[in-house]
Amino acid sequence: MSTVVVDELGARLKTYEGRAAAVAGRGKDPVNEPMIRHWCEAMGDTGPAYTGPDAVAPPTMLQAWTMGGLSGHTGRTGAYDELFDLLDAAGCTSVVATDCEQEYLRPLRPGDEVTFDAVIESVSDRKTTKLGTGYFVTTRMDVRVGPDLVGTHRFRILKYAPARRKEEGKWEGKGTRARRPRPVVNRDNAGFWEGVERHQLLIQRCTGCGTLRHPWLPGCNACGGPDWDTVEASGEGTVYSYVVMHHPPFPAFDPPYAVGLIELAEGVRIVSNVVGVPYDKVRIGLPVRLEFRRYDEPQGSGDEDGPLVLPVFRVQEGRVQEGREGGVG
């Protein structure tokens, strides 16, 4: 005999597919040069298209013009709130963003005033993940200037009931140390992680203008060209900035530990752990050297993905005094 499990909650959630999540939303500010400048400075993007009298906004800023800030937007629908109330009532009280996709139809320019509508595009069947059991909810936002569609933002989250822990560092039903979270690998960054498995740190290079970029993107953020190849990083770098993680504690991690924004010799920056010195000895400007660290999964974890390899950066011996203090969190 076979047992059919009926997911009544899932069936109810499915009825929200296609319903509006936001109607006639309006960006709180027109597209403007100060925000573009702040964005480019934060991203280290020196593309000439984003300055001067004919400047356009970086395409990846699409969502920035629609965000409601702490006060939120008034256009969100009751259907969206109802969907999340159902999930909360079922114990799916935790949320994690999993991925987003954006499509750019025309550049945004200073002075453009954006409007947007959003729809609950899909709700997945019930899924059990390492984090817990829940549902993937995908919303699609269509962004317009006047009557013209200028871009689409598709955002997916997992709304889930967290797996309970029997004790610190152990997950219910496992009895072993928790596995280290795996990076999200998608079609845009798969080549980077394949290189890491071979102990190579690969940087994208635009074959049109030669600009190096990291993290990996589907197109060049300097000239917009879609074609690229890779160069292997030398492994030399310095700590450009850093934070010290104290809270919240995560299974498989042992705070406090240092997370650095590393400026590679090639000029791009990457976020990774700084190792080789105590967390309170990390400083801005410290010379570091790339190494690859293997994390074996705990025995009995049931993981079929094999060991996890990650790039980390080790402070070069005898050079701790070369840096300077920065802010830590």
Coordinates of C-alpha atoms in Angstrom, one line a residue:
M1 CA 0.0 0.0 0.0
S2 CA 1.1 3.5 -0.7
T3 CA 0.4 6.6 1.4
V4 CA -0.5 9.8 -0.2
V5 CA 0.4 12.9 1.8
V6 CA -1.9 15.8 1.0
D7 CA -0.3 19.2 1.6
E8 CA -3.4 21.3 2.4
L9 CA -1.3 24.3 3.3
G10 CA 0.6 24.1 0.0
A11 CA -2.7 23.9 -2.0
R12 CA -4.0 26.9 -0.2
L13 CA -0.8 28.9 -0.9
K14 CA -1.0 28.0 -4.6
T15 CA -4.2 30.0 -4.8
Y16 CA -2.2 33.2 -4.3
E17 CA -0.2 32.7 -7.5
G18 CA -0.9 35.4 -10.0
R19 CA -2.3 37.8 -7.4
A20 CA -1.0 41.3 -7.1
A21 CA 1.7 41.9 -4.4
A22 CA 1.9 45.7 -5.0
V23 CA -0.2 48.0 -7.2
A24 CA 0.8 51.4 -8.6
G25 CA 3.9 51.7 -6.4
R26 CA 6.0 54.8 -6.8
G27 CA 9.7 55.3 -6.2
K28 CA 10.3 57.6 -3.3
D29 CA 12.9 59.6 -5.2
P30 CA 13.6 60.3 -8.9
V31 CA 16.7 58.7 -10.3
N32 CA 19.4 61.0 -9.1
E33 CA 23.1 61.7 -9.4
P34 CA 24.0 61.6 -5.7
M35 CA 22.6 58.1 -5.3
I36 CA 24.4 56.9 -8.5
R37 CA 27.6 58.4 -7.1
H38 CA 27.2 56.7 -3.7
W39 CA 26.5 53.4 -5.4
C40 CA 29.5 53.5 -7.7
E41 CA 31.8 54.5 -4.9
A42 CA 30.5 51.6 -2.7
M43 CA 30.9 49.1 -5.6
G44 CA 34.2 50.5 -6.9
D45 CA 32.6 51.0 -10.3
T46 CA 34.4 53.7 -12.3
G47 CA 32.4 53.2 -15.5
P48 CA 32.4 56.4 -17.6
A49 CA 28.7 55.9 -18.5
Y50 CA 27.7 56.8 -14.9
T51 CA 29.1 60.4 -14.8
G52 CA 28.8 63.5 -16.9
P53 CA 25.9 65.3 -18.6
D54 CA 24.7 62.1 -20.3
A55 CA 25.1 59.8 -17.3
V56 CA 22.9 56.8 -16.8
A57 CA 22.3 54.8 -13.7
P58 CA 24.1 51.4 -13.3
P59 CA 21.5 48.8 -14.4
T60 CA 22.0 46.8 -11.2
M61 CA 20.6 49.7 -9.2
L62 CA 17.1 48.8 -10.6
Q63 CA 15.8 47.7 -7.2
A64 CA 17.3 50.7 -5.4
W65 CA 14.8 53.1 -7.0
T66 CA 11.8 51.0 -5.8
M67 CA 12.8 50.3 -2.2
G68 CA 10.5 51.7 0.5
G69 CA 13.1 52.2 3.2
L70 CA 12.1 51.9 6.9
S71 CA 8.7 53.5 6.4
G72 CA 7.8 51.1 3.6
H73 CA 5.4 51.6 0.6
T74 CA 1.6 52.1 0.6
G75 CA 0.9 50.1 -2.5
R76 CA 1.4 46.5 -1.0
T77 CA -1.8 44.4 -1.3
G78 CA -3.7 42.5 1.3
A79 CA -3.1 39.2 -0.7
Y80 CA 0.7 39.5 0.0
D81 CA 0.1 40.0 3.7
E82 CA -2.4 37.1 3.8
L83 CA 0.1 34.8 2.1
F84 CA 2.8 35.5 4.7
D85 CA 0.3 35.3 7.6
L86 CA -0.6 31.8 6.5
L87 CA 3.0 30.8 6.4
D88 CA 3.7 32.4 9.8
A89 CA 0.7 30.6 11.3
A90 CA 2.0 27.3 10.0
G91 CA 5.3 27.8 11.8
C92 CA 7.2 29.1 8.7
T93 CA 8.4 32.2 10.6
S94 CA 12.0 32.4 9.2
V95 CA 13.0 33.7 5.9
V96 CA 16.1 33.7 3.7
A97 CA 16.6 35.3 0.3
T98 CA 17.8 32.7 -2.2
D99 CA 18.2 34.4 -5.5
C100 CA 17.1 37.2 -7.8
E101 CA 17.0 37.8 -11.5
Q102 CA 16.8 41.2 -13.2
E103 CA 16.2 42.1 -16.9
Y104 CA 17.1 45.6 -18.1
L105 CA 15.1 47.0 -21.1
R106 CA 16.5 50.5 -21.2
P107 CA 18.9 52.6 -19.0
L108 CA 17.5 54.8 -16.3
R109 CA 18.6 58.5 -16.3
P110 CA 18.6 61.2 -13.7
G111 CA 15.2 62.7 -13.4
D112 CA 13.3 59.5 -14.3
E113 CA 10.5 58.8 -11.9
V114 CA 9.8 55.1 -11.6
T115 CA 6.5 53.3 -10.9
F116 CA 6.1 49.6 -10.3
D117 CA 3.6 46.7 -9.9
A118 CA 4.4 43.4 -8.4
V119 CA 2.8 40.0 -8.6
I120 CA 3.1 36.8 -6.6
E121 CA 4.5 34.7 -9.5
S122 CA 4.8 31.3 -7.9
V123 CA 4.7 29.3 -4.6
S124 CA 6.7 26.1 -4.7
D125 CA 5.6 22.7 -3.3
R126 CA 6.7 22.1 0.3
K127 CA 10.5 21.7 0.4
T128 CA 12.8 20.3 3.1
T129 CA 16.2 22.0 3.2
K130 CA 19.1 22.0 5.7
L131 CA 17.6 25.1 7.2
G132 CA 14.2 23.6 7.7
T133 CA 10.9 22.9 5.8
G134 CA 9.0 25.5 4.0
Y135 CA 8.0 27.1 0.7
F136 CA 9.9 29.1 -2.0
V137 CA 7.9 32.3 -2.8
T138 CA 8.8 34.2 -6.0
T139 CA 7.6 37.7 -6.7
R140 CA 8.1 39.6 -10.0
M141 CA 8.2 43.4 -10.1
D142 CA 7.8 45.3 -13.3
V143 CA 9.4 48.7 -13.2
R144 CA 8.2 51.5 -15.5
V145 CA 9.0 55.1 -16.4
G146 CA 5.7 56.6 -17.7
P147 CA 4.1 53.9 -19.8
D148 CA 7.4 52.2 -20.7
L149 CA 8.6 49.0 -19.1
V150 CA 12.3 49.6 -18.2
G151 CA 13.1 46.5 -16.2
T152 CA 11.9 43.4 -14.4
H153 CA 13.1 42.3 -10.9
R154 CA 12.3 38.7 -9.9
F155 CA 13.0 37.9 -6.2
R156 CA 12.8 34.5 -4.6
I157 CA 12.8 33.7 -0.8
L158 CA 12.4 30.6 1.3
K159 CA 9.9 31.0 4.1
Y160 CA 10.5 28.1 6.4
A161 CA 10.1 26.5 9.8
P162 CA 13.6 26.3 11.2
A163 CA 15.0 22.9 12.1
R164 CA 15.2 22.6 15.9
R165 CA 18.5 22.0 17.6
K166 CA 18.9 19.5 20.4
E167 CA 21.9 21.4 21.7
E168 CA 24.4 24.0 20.4
G169 CA 26.1 22.8 17.3
K170 CA 23.8 19.8 16.8
W171 CA 20.7 19.5 14.6
E172 CA 17.7 17.4 15.6
G173 CA 18.0 14.0 14.1
K174 CA 21.6 14.3 13.2
G175 CA 23.5 14.1 16.5
T176 CA 26.6 15.6 14.8
R177 CA 28.1 19.0 14.3
A178 CA 26.2 21.1 11.7
R179 CA 27.5 21.2 8.2
R180 CA 29.0 24.4 6.9
P181 CA 26.6 26.3 4.6
R182 CA 27.2 25.8 0.9
P183 CA 27.6 28.8 -1.5
V184 CA 24.7 29.4 -3.8
V185 CA 25.9 28.3 -7.3
N186 CA 24.0 29.6 -10.3
R187 CA 24.6 30.0 -14.0
D188 CA 26.4 33.3 -13.6
N189 CA 29.0 32.2 -11.0
A190 CA 29.4 28.5 -11.7
G191 CA 32.8 29.0 -13.4
F192 CA 34.1 30.8 -10.3
W193 CA 33.3 27.9 -8.0
E194 CA 34.6 25.3 -10.5
G195 CA 37.9 27.2 -10.4
V196 CA 37.9 27.2 -6.6
E197 CA 37.5 23.4 -6.6
R198 CA 40.7 23.3 -8.7
H199 CA 42.4 25.8 -6.3
Q200 CA 42.3 28.6 -8.8
L201 CA 40.8 32.1 -8.0
L202 CA 39.4 33.2 -11.3
I203 CA 38.5 36.8 -12.1
Q204 CA 36.2 37.7 -15.0
R205 CA 37.7 39.9 -17.7
C206 CA 35.6 41.7 -20.4
T207 CA 36.9 40.8 -23.8
G208 CA 35.6 44.1 -25.1
C209 CA 37.3 46.6 -22.9
G210 CA 39.6 44.4 -20.7
T211 CA 38.0 45.5 -17.4
L212 CA 38.3 42.9 -14.6
R213 CA 35.3 42.4 -12.4
H214 CA 34.3 40.5 -9.2
P215 CA 31.9 39.2 -8.2
W216 CA 31.0 37.5 -11.4
L217 CA 28.3 39.1 -13.6
P218 CA 26.6 38.2 -16.8
G219 CA 27.9 41.4 -18.5
C220 CA 30.5 44.1 -18.1
N221 CA 29.7 46.9 -15.7
A222 CA 32.1 49.2 -17.6
C223 CA 31.1 48.9 -21.2
G224 CA 28.0 46.6 -21.0
G225 CA 29.7 44.0 -23.2
P226 CA 28.4 40.4 -22.7
D227 CA 31.6 38.5 -23.7
W228 CA 34.3 37.6 -21.2
D229 CA 37.1 35.3 -20.3
T230 CA 39.0 34.8 -17.1
V231 CA 42.4 35.5 -15.5
E232 CA 43.8 33.7 -12.5
A233 CA 44.5 35.9 -9.5
S234 CA 48.1 35.9 -8.2
G235 CA 46.8 35.5 -4.7
E236 CA 48.4 38.6 -3.3
G237 CA 46.2 41.2 -1.6
T238 CA 45.6 43.5 1.3
V239 CA 42.8 44.0 3.8
Y240 CA 40.7 46.8 2.4
S241 CA 38.1 46.7 5.2
Y242 CA 36.9 44.2 7.7
V243 CA 34.3 43.3 10.4
V244 CA 34.6 40.9 13.4
M245 CA 31.5 38.7 13.6
H246 CA 30.3 38.2 17.2
H247 CA 26.6 37.8 16.8
P248 CA 24.4 36.0 15.8
P249 CA 26.2 32.6 16.3
F250 CA 25.6 30.1 13.5
P251 CA 26.1 26.4 13.7
A252 CA 29.4 25.3 12.2
F253 CA 30.9 28.7 12.9
D254 CA 32.9 29.7 16.1
P255 CA 32.6 33.4 16.7
P256 CA 34.3 35.8 17.0
Y257 CA 36.0 35.7 13.6
A258 CA 37.2 38.2 11.1
V259 CA 35.6 38.7 7.7
G260 CA 37.6 40.9 5.3
L261 CA 37.0 42.8 2.1
I262 CA 40.3 41.9 0.3
E263 CA 41.7 44.0 -2.4
L264 CA 43.6 41.7 -4.8
A265 CA 46.7 42.8 -6.6
E266 CA 44.7 42.8 -9.8
G267 CA 42.5 45.6 -8.4
V268 CA 39.2 43.8 -7.7
R269 CA 37.8 43.0 -4.2
I270 CA 36.5 39.8 -2.7
V271 CA 34.9 39.0 0.7
S272 CA 36.4 36.2 2.6
N273 CA 37.8 35.1 6.0
V274 CA 41.1 36.5 7.3
V275 CA 43.1 33.8 9.0
G276 CA 46.5 33.3 10.5
V277 CA 46.2 35.9 13.3
P278 CA 43.7 36.4 16.2
Y279 CA 40.6 38.3 15.1
D280 CA 41.6 41.3 17.1
K281 CA 44.9 41.6 15.3
V282 CA 43.3 42.1 11.9
R283 CA 43.9 45.6 10.5
I284 CA 43.2 47.6 7.3
G285 CA 46.2 47.4 5.0
L286 CA 47.5 44.1 6.2
P287 CA 49.2 42.1 3.4
V288 CA 47.5 38.7 2.9
R289 CA 48.0 35.7 0.7
L290 CA 45.4 33.5 -0.8
E291 CA 45.0 29.9 0.3
F292 CA 42.3 27.3 -0.2
R293 CA 40.8 25.6 2.9
R294 CA 39.0 22.3 2.8
Y295 CA 36.0 21.8 5.1
D296 CA 35.1 18.1 5.5
E297 CA 31.5 17.5 6.5
P298 CA 30.8 15.9 9.9
Q299 CA 30.6 12.1 9.9
G300 CA 27.1 11.0 9.5
S301 CA 25.9 14.3 8.1
G302 CA 24.4 12.6 5.1
D303 CA 25.9 15.2 2.7
E304 CA 26.4 13.9 -0.8
D305 CA 28.2 17.0 -2.1
G306 CA 31.6 16.0 -0.8
P307 CA 34.2 18.3 0.9
L308 CA 33.7 22.0 0.7
V309 CA 36.6 24.1 -0.6
L310 CA 36.7 27.9 0.0
P311 CA 39.2 30.6 -0.7
V312 CA 40.5 32.3 2.5
F313 CA 43.3 34.9 3.0
R314 CA 46.2 34.4 5.4
V315 CA 48.0 37.3 7.0
Q316 CA 51.7 37.1 5.9
E317 CA 53.9 36.1 8.7
G318 CA 55.7 38.9 10.5
R319 CA 53.6 41.7 8.9
V320 CA 50.9 42.2 11.4
Q321 CA 52.1 45.7 12.4
E322 CA 51.8 47.1 8.8
G323 CA 48.0 47.7 8.9
R324 CA 45.9 50.3 10.7
E325 CA 42.8 49.9 12.8
G326 CA 39.4 50.2 11.3
G327 CA 35.9 49.7 12.5
V328 CA 34.7 46.3 13.7
G329 CA 31.3 45.1 14.3

